[in-house]
XYZ file of C-alpha atoms in Angstrom:
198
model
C 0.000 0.000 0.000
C 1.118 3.293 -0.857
C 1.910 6.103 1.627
C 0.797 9.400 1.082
C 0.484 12.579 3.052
C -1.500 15.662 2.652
C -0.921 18.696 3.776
C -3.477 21.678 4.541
C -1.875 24.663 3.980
C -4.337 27.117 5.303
C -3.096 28.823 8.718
C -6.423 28.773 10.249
C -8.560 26.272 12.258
C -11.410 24.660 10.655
C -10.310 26.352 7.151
C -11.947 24.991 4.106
C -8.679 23.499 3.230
C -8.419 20.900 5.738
C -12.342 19.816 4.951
C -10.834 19.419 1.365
C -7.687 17.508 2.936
C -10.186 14.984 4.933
C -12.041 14.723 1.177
C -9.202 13.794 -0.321
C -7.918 11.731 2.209
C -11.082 9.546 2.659
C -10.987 9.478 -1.006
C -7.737 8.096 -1.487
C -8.929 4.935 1.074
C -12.028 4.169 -0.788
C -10.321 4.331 -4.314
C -8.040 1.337 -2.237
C -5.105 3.229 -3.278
C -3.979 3.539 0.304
C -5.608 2.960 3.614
C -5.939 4.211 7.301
C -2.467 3.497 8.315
C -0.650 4.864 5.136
C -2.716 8.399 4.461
C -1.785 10.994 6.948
C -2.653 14.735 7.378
C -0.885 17.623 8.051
C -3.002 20.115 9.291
C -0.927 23.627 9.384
C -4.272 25.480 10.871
C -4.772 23.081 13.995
C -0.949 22.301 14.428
C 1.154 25.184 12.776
C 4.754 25.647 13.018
C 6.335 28.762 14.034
C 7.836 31.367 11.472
C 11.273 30.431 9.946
C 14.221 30.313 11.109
C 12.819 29.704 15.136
C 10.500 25.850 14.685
C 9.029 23.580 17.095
C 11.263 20.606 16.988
C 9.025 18.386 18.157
C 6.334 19.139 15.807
C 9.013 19.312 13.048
C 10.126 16.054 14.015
C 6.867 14.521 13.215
C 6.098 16.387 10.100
C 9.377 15.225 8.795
C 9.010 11.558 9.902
C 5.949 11.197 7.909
C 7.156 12.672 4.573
C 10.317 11.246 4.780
C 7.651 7.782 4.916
C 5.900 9.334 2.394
C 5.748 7.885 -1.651
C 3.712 10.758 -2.391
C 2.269 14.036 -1.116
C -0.923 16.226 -1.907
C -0.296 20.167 -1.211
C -3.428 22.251 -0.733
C -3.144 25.954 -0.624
C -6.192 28.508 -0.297
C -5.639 31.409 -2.107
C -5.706 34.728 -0.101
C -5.228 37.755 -1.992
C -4.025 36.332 -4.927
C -1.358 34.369 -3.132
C -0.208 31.143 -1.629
C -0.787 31.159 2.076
C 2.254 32.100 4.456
C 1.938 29.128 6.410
C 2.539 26.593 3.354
C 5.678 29.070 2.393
C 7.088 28.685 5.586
C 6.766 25.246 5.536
C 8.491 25.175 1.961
C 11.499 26.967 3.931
C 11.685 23.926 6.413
C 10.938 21.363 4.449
C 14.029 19.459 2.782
C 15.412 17.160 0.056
C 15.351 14.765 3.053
C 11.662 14.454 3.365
C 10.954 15.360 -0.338
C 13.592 14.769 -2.983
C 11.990 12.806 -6.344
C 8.552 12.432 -4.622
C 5.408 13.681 -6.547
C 3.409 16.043 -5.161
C -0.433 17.028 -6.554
C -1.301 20.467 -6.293
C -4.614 21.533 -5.248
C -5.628 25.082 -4.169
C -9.270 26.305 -3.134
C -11.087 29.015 -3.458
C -14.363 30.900 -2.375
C -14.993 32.257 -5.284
C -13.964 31.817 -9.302
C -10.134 32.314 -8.736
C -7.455 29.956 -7.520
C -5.100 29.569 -10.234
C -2.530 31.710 -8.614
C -1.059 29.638 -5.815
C -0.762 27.103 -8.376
C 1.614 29.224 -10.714
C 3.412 30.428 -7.598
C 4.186 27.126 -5.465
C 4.944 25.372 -9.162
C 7.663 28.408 -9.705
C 9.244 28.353 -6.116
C 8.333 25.864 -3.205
C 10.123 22.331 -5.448
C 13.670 24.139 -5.675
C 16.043 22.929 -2.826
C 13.833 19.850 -1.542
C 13.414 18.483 -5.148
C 9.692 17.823 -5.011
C 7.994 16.470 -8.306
C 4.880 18.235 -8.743
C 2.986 16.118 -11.381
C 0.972 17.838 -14.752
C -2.225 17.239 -13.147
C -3.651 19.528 -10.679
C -6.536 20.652 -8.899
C -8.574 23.760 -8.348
C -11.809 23.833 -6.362
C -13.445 26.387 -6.905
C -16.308 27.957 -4.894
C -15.158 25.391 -2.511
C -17.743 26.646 0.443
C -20.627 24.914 -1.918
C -18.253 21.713 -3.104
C -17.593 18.165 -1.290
C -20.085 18.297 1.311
C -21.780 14.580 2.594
C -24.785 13.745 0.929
C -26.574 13.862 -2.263
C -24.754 15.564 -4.873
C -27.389 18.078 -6.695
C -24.538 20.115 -8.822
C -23.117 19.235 -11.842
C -20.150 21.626 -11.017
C -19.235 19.493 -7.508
C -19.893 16.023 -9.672
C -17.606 17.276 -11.994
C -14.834 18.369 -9.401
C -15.442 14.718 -7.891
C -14.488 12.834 -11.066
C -11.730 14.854 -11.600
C -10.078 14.333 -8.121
C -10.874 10.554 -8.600
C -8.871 10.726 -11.853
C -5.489 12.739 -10.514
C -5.398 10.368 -6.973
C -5.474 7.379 -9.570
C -2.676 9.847 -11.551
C -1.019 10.746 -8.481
C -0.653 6.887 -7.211
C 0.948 5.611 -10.844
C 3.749 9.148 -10.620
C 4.405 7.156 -6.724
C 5.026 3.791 -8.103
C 7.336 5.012 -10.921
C 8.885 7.621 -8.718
C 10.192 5.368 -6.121
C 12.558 3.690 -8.564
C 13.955 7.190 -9.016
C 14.679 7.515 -5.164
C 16.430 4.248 -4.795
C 18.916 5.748 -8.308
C 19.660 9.231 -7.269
C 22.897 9.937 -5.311
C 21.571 12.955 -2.933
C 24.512 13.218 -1.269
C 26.518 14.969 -3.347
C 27.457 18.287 -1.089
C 28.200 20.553 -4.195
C 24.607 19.970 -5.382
C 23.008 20.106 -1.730
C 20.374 22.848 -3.402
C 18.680 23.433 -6.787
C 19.309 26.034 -9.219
């Protein structure tokens, strides 16, 4: 069984971004592409870690145990003004080719209205560089996310539609971590003039 771990970037409690997490997460067990013991979440609203360069060690500690376990990871970001949220950049600054290097990594960002393309753009341009995380082509954008994913009887064509296509990039998602892990096991990361990307 696969391991994967998703993390909810939004810095506040009870954000629509961890209900999306849990969605995905509950997803990826009934799709039997992992299961209870192998799917964690990383909630950055209910458990954050402090601002770069001080960092809970403890907390880090766990965070870091579980991607390093990790053959795959699923990074959601809400978009606030146009932006990635500061919490999932700071945890790009802590986060290493140690728990990341040649893992793929879905991208999904949500948003309350019609936008949510930006995070997207900006974590794909910046947050892979010195921890070597494979973002895969396939990504994810949920839009008017207060109305989307909810328990119960599905009555819009918009949320059926978002639920068929986050069926179709877990199933994408799982064949990147099966092909990926072959990569891990080839690479030489220990190379010290290479420690960071360019």
């Amino acid at each position: 069984m696969l391991n994967y771990v998703i993390i909810s970037g939004s810095g506040r409690p009870q954000s629509e971004s961890a209900r999306v997490a849990e969605y995905l997460r509950q997803r990826l067990i009934d799709l039997q592409l992992s299961d209870d013991n192998s799917c964690s979440l990383i909630d950055l609203g209910t458990s954050p870690l402090p601002l770069w360069p001080e960092h809970n060690d403890a907390l880090w500690h766990d965070y870091a145990a579980r991607l390093q376990a990790a053959d795959a990871v699923i990074v959601i970001s809400p978009e606030w003004h146009g932006m990635a949220c500061p919490a999932l950049k700071n945890f790009f600054v802590l986060a290493s080719k140690t728990e990341l290097a040649h893992k793929p990594g879905l991208l999904v960002s949500v948003s309350s209205g019609v936008g949510g393309a930006y995070p997207i753009s900006e974590l794909r341009s910046s947050s892979f560089k010195n921890n070597r995380l494979c973002y895969i082509p396939e990504q994810l954008i949920i839009r008017q996310v207060n109305t989307m994913l909810h328990p119960g009887p599905i009555v819009d064509d918009n949320d059926q539609r978002i639920r068929s296509r986050i069926d179709y990039a877990l199933g994408v998602l799982g064949h990147y971590a099966t092909a990926l892990g072959a990569v891990r096991e080839a690479v030489d990361m220990s190379i010290p003039e290479f420690t960071n990307g360019m």
